[in-house]
C-alpha positions as YAML, in Angstrom:
chain: A
units: angstrom
residues:
- id: 1
  name: MET
  ca: [86.40, 87.69, 80.26]
- id: 2
  name: PRO
  ca: [87.46, 89.48, 83.31]
- id: 3
  name: THR
  ca: [90.86, 91.28, 83.28]
- id: 4
  name: PRO
  ca: [93.24, 91.11, 86.39]
- id: 5
  name: ARG
  ca: [93.13, 94.39, 88.39]
- id: 6
  name: LEU
  ca: [95.87, 94.04, 91.03]
- id: 7
  name: ILE
  ca: [98.75, 92.24, 89.13]
- id: 8
  name: THR
  ca: [99.32, 91.65, 85.50]
- id: 9
  name: GLU
  ca: [99.91, 88.33, 83.90]
- id: 10
  name: GLN
  ca: [103.53, 89.47, 83.21]
- id: 11
  name: GLU
  ca: [104.07, 90.16, 86.93]
- id: 12
  name: PHE
  ca: [103.07, 86.73, 87.69]
- id: 13
  name: ARG
  ca: [105.21, 85.23, 84.87]
- id: 14
  name: SER
  ca: [108.28, 87.23, 86.12]
- id: 15
  name: SER
  ca: [107.76, 86.08, 89.87]
- id: 16
  name: ARG
  ca: [109.71, 83.19, 91.37]
- id: 17
  name: TYR
  ca: [106.43, 81.15, 90.76]
- id: 18
  name: GLY
  ca: [106.44, 81.94, 86.99]
- id: 19
  name: GLN
  ca: [107.01, 78.33, 85.92]
- id: 20
  name: VAL
  ca: [103.47, 77.55, 87.26]
- id: 21
  name: ALA
  ca: [102.09, 79.59, 84.48]
- id: 22
  name: ASP
  ca: [103.38, 76.94, 81.93]
- id: 23
  name: GLN
  ca: [101.32, 74.25, 83.74]
- id: 24
  name: VAL
  ca: [98.06, 76.04, 84.06]
- id: 25
  name: GLU
  ca: [95.09, 74.52, 82.18]
- id: 26
  name: GLY
  ca: [93.07, 77.37, 80.79]
- id: 27
  name: ARG
  ca: [93.70, 81.14, 80.83]
- id: 28
  name: LEU
  ca: [96.17, 82.24, 83.46]
- id: 29
  name: SER
  ca: [94.36, 85.63, 83.67]
- id: 30
  name: ASP
  ca: [91.17, 83.90, 84.88]
- id: 31
  name: ILE
  ca: [93.00, 82.32, 87.69]
- id: 32
  name: ILE
  ca: [94.55, 85.54, 88.60]
- id: 33
  name: VAL
  ca: [91.20, 87.29, 88.70]
- id: 34
  name: GLN
  ca: [89.94, 84.38, 90.89]
- id: 35
  name: ALA
  ca: [92.87, 84.91, 93.34]
- id: 36
  name: GLU
  ca: [92.17, 88.73, 93.33]
- id: 37
  name: ASP
  ca: [88.57, 88.14, 94.21]
- id: 38
  name: TYR
  ca: [89.48, 85.76, 96.92]
- id: 39
  name: ILE
  ca: [92.00, 88.28, 98.43]
- id: 40
  name: GLU
  ca: [89.26, 91.06, 98.24]
- id: 41
  name: ARG
  ca: [86.70, 88.78, 99.87]
- id: 42
  name: THR
  ca: [89.19, 87.79, 102.71]
- id: 43
  name: LEU
  ca: [89.91, 91.46, 103.38]
- id: 44
  name: ASP
  ca: [86.19, 92.29, 102.92]
- id: 45
  name: ARG
  ca: [87.15, 95.35, 100.72]
- id: 46
  name: THR
  ca: [87.85, 96.39, 97.27]
- id: 47
  name: LEU
  ca: [91.55, 97.27, 96.81]
- id: 48
  name: THR
  ca: [91.36, 99.33, 93.69]
- id: 49
  name: VAL
  ca: [90.15, 102.92, 93.80]
- id: 50
  name: THR
  ca: [86.31, 103.00, 94.10]
- id: 51
  name: THR
  ca: [83.62, 105.67, 94.97]
- id: 52
  name: TYR
  ca: [81.58, 105.06, 98.17]
- id: 53
  name: THR
  ca: [78.68, 106.77, 99.77]
- id: 54
  name: GLU
  ca: [78.08, 106.22, 103.43]
- id: 55
  name: LEU
  ca: [75.57, 107.64, 105.99]
- id: 56
  name: HIS
  ca: [76.81, 108.30, 109.62]
- id: 57
  name: ARG
  ca: [75.34, 109.87, 112.79]
- id: 58
  name: PRO
  ca: [78.50, 111.04, 114.55]
- id: 59
  name: ARG
  ca: [78.49, 111.82, 118.21]
- id: 60
  name: LEU
  ca: [81.71, 113.83, 118.09]
- id: 61
  name: ASP
  ca: [83.75, 115.62, 115.43]
- id: 62
  name: ARG
  ca: [85.10, 112.34, 113.78]
- id: 63
  name: ILE
  ca: [83.66, 109.92, 111.29]
- id: 64
  name: PHE
  ca: [85.26, 106.52, 110.73]
- id: 65
  name: LEU
  ca: [84.68, 105.58, 107.12]
- id: 66
  name: HIS
  ca: [84.42, 101.84, 106.30]
- id: 67
  name: GLN
  ca: [86.81, 101.82, 103.35]
- id: 68
  name: ARG
  ca: [90.55, 102.71, 103.33]
- id: 69
  name: PRO
  ca: [92.93, 104.29, 102.45]
- id: 70
  name: ILE
  ca: [90.90, 107.30, 101.47]
- id: 71
  name: VAL
  ca: [92.03, 108.90, 98.24]
- id: 72
  name: SER
  ca: [89.75, 111.82, 98.26]
- id: 73
  name: LEU
  ca: [86.63, 113.31, 99.71]
- id: 74
  name: ILE
  ca: [84.02, 114.17, 97.14]
- id: 75
  name: THR
  ca: [81.00, 115.55, 99.07]
- id: 76
  name: ILE
  ca: [80.00, 115.85, 102.74]
- id: 77
  name: ARG
  ca: [76.39, 116.81, 103.50]
- id: 78
  name: ARG
  ca: [74.44, 116.97, 106.70]
- id: 79
  name: ARG
  ca: [70.67, 117.04, 107.85]
- id: 80
  name: THR
  ca: [68.95, 116.93, 111.21]
- id: 81
  name: ASN
  ca: [66.42, 114.32, 110.22]
- id: 82
  name: VAL
  ca: [65.06, 112.56, 107.20]
- id: 83
  name: ARG
  ca: [62.46, 115.32, 106.40]
- id: 84
  name: ASP
  ca: [65.15, 117.99, 106.23]
- id: 85
  name: PRO
  ca: [67.02, 118.81, 103.02]
- id: 86
  name: TRP
  ca: [70.69, 117.97, 102.72]
- id: 87
  name: VAL
  ca: [73.13, 121.01, 103.46]
- id: 88
  name: PRO
  ca: [76.39, 120.69, 101.63]
- id: 89
  name: LEU
  ca: [79.51, 121.27, 103.80]
- id: 90
  name: ASP
  ca: [82.82, 122.85, 102.70]
- id: 91
  name: LEU
  ca: [85.33, 120.13, 102.22]
- id: 92
  name: THR
  ca: [88.21, 122.40, 103.44]
- id: 93
  name: THR
  ca: [86.66, 122.40, 106.89]
- id: 94
  name: PHE
  ca: [87.50, 118.66, 107.22]
- id: 95
  name: GLU
  ca: [90.81, 116.79, 107.36]
- id: 96
  name: LEU
  ca: [91.92, 113.18, 106.75]
- id: 97
  name: GLU
  ca: [93.73, 111.81, 109.72]
- id: 98
  name: GLU
  ca: [97.01, 110.19, 108.82]
- id: 99
  name: GLN
  ca: [96.49, 111.01, 105.21]
- id: 100
  name: GLY
  ca: [93.47, 108.71, 104.99]
- id: 101
  name: ARG
  ca: [95.25, 105.54, 105.94]
- id: 102
  name: ILE
  ca: [93.14, 104.87, 108.96]
- id: 103
  name: GLY
  ca: [89.82, 105.88, 107.38]
- id: 104
  name: VAL
  ca: [88.99, 108.82, 109.72]
- id: 105
  name: ILE
  ca: [87.88, 112.26, 108.78]
- id: 106
  name: ARG
  ca: [87.65, 115.06, 111.33]
- id: 107
  name: ALA
  ca: [85.56, 118.19, 111.19]
- id: 108
  name: LEU
  ca: [87.64, 121.39, 111.96]
- id: 109
  name: ILE
  ca: [84.86, 123.84, 111.90]
- id: 110
  name: ASP
  ca: [81.51, 122.43, 110.80]
- id: 111
  name: ASN
  ca: [79.46, 120.88, 113.52]
- id: 112
  name: ILE
  ca: [78.49, 117.30, 112.58]
- id: 113
  name: ALA
  ca: [77.70, 115.80, 115.98]
- id: 114
  name: GLY
  ca: [74.10, 114.62, 116.20]
- id: 115
  name: TYR
  ca: [73.43, 115.25, 112.50]
- id: 116
  name: GLU
  ca: [72.86, 112.73, 109.90]
- id: 117
  name: VAL
  ca: [75.96, 112.97, 107.61]
- id: 118
  name: GLU
  ca: [76.33, 111.65, 104.16]
- id: 119
  name: VAL
  ca: [79.98, 111.25, 102.90]
- id: 120
  name: THR
  ca: [80.89, 110.38, 99.35]
- id: 121
  name: TYR
  ca: [84.60, 109.61, 98.99]
- id: 122
  name: GLN
  ca: [86.99, 107.52, 96.94]
- id: 123
  name: ALA
  ca: [89.11, 104.80, 98.73]
- id: 124
  name: GLY
  ca: [91.55, 102.15, 97.59]
- id: 125
  name: PHE
  ca: [95.10, 101.97, 96.43]
- id: 126
  name: VAL
  ca: [96.18, 103.98, 93.47]
- id: 127
  name: THR
  ca: [99.40, 101.84, 93.43]
- id: 128
  name: ILE
  ca: [98.92, 98.30, 94.72]
- id: 129
  name: PRO
  ca: [101.50, 97.70, 97.51]
- id: 130
  name: SER
  ca: [104.13, 94.91, 96.74]
- id: 131
  name: ASP
  ca: [102.99, 92.66, 99.70]
- id: 132
  name: LEU
  ca: [99.33, 92.68, 98.35]
- id: 133
  name: LYS
  ca: [100.87, 91.82, 94.81]
- id: 134
  name: ALA
  ca: [102.82, 88.96, 96.52]
- id: 135
  name: ALA
  ca: [99.66, 87.75, 98.23]
- id: 136
  name: VAL
  ca: [97.83, 87.63, 94.87]
- id: 137
  name: ILE
  ca: [100.72, 85.71, 93.23]
- id: 138
  name: LEU
  ca: [100.75, 83.11, 95.98]
- id: 139
  name: GLN
  ca: [96.92, 82.80, 95.91]
- id: 140
  name: THR
  ca: [97.22, 82.31, 92.15]
- id: 141
  name: VAL
  ca: [99.83, 79.56, 92.69]
- id: 142
  name: ILE
  ca: [97.43, 77.89, 95.20]
- id: 143
  name: PHE
  ca: [94.57, 78.04, 92.77]
- id: 144
  name: ALA
  ca: [96.64, 77.07, 89.73]
- id: 145
  name: TYR
  ca: [99.02, 74.40, 90.83]
- id: 146
  name: GLN
  ca: [97.34, 71.06, 91.50]
- id: 147
  name: ASP
  ca: [100.39, 69.13, 92.92]
- id: 148
  name: LEU
  ca: [101.44, 71.45, 95.74]
- id: 149
  name: GLU
  ca: [102.47, 68.55, 97.94]
- id: 150
  name: VAL
  ca: [105.72, 68.37, 96.01]
- id: 151
  name: TYR
  ca: [106.08, 72.06, 95.18]
- id: 152
  name: GLY
  ca: [108.13, 74.61, 97.25]
- id: 153
  name: ALA
  ca: [111.12, 72.29, 98.33]
- id: 154
  name: GLY
  ca: [114.32, 74.14, 98.89]
- id: 155
  name: ASP
  ca: [112.89, 77.11, 100.89]
- id: 156
  name: GLY
  ca: [113.84, 75.65, 104.28]
- id: 157
  name: ARG
  ca: [110.30, 74.51, 105.03]
- id: 158
  name: PRO
  ca: [108.22, 71.52, 104.24]
- id: 159
  name: PRO
  ca: [106.51, 71.94, 100.96]
- id: 160
  name: GLY
  ca: [102.79, 72.22, 100.44]
- id: 161
  name: ILE
  ca: [99.78, 74.31, 100.17]
- id: 162
  name: ARG
  ca: [99.39, 74.83, 103.85]
- id: 163
  name: TYR
  ca: [102.57, 76.95, 104.08]
- id: 164
  name: LEU
  ca: [101.71, 79.00, 101.02]
- id: 165
  name: GLN
  ca: [98.38, 79.78, 102.52]
- id: 166
  name: ASP
  ca: [100.15, 80.79, 105.78]
- id: 167
  name: ASP
  ca: [102.30, 83.28, 103.70]
- id: 168
  name: VAL
  ca: [99.15, 84.72, 102.06]
- id: 169
  name: ASP
  ca: [97.60, 85.16, 105.48]
- id: 170
  name: ARG
  ca: [100.77, 86.77, 106.83]
- id: 171
  name: LEU
  ca: [100.92, 89.13, 103.85]
- id: 172
  name: LEU
  ca: [97.24, 90.21, 104.21]
- id: 173
  name: ARG
  ca: [97.28, 90.66, 108.05]
- id: 174
  name: PRO
  ca: [98.23, 94.45, 107.98]
- id: 175
  name: TYR
  ca: [95.27, 95.21, 105.61]
- id: 176
  name: SER
  ca: [92.71, 93.18, 107.45]
- id: 177
  name: LEU
  ca: [89.90, 94.94, 109.38]
- id: 178
  name: VAL
  ca: [89.68, 91.68, 111.49]
- id: 179
  name: LYS
  ca: [92.58, 89.62, 112.51]
- id: 180
  name: ILE
  ca: [93.33, 86.69, 110.21]
- id: 181
  name: LEU
  ca: [94.31, 83.67, 112.22]
...
């Protein structure tokens, strides 16, 4: 059975929604994994640190990598065309803009414009931010609690699943590549 990656079962139980865990039919960890998978599908990215390899053909000295935040660059190689051998480039001649948060690397010395460039790097969160953990907790509540029409009273808003989903979307918005409505 899969193990939760973004929050622990204990983090869920100690949240303000912890009482939902007592009403879950089946394993709570399975529902947490389901919520984590939903969050990653919604954001269209893996949130834990993962290794990626991408091919680019930059026009200028910058490459926008698809995953972020960038944790580390592993290798950067270039070639003129498919028949040419890959030439490894010195990683010290590249910099991560804004410490990798925006997913852009810039060539300081090596010319990459017009070449096919292969970048192998690690991206993801070493420590999951608290707002992403909160989104996973709320999504777990949505998946776990079957009677949400009466749950949530007392927070100044009408209770229900729609408001919890709005909160999840609001928490995910800063991490989304596309705007969540």
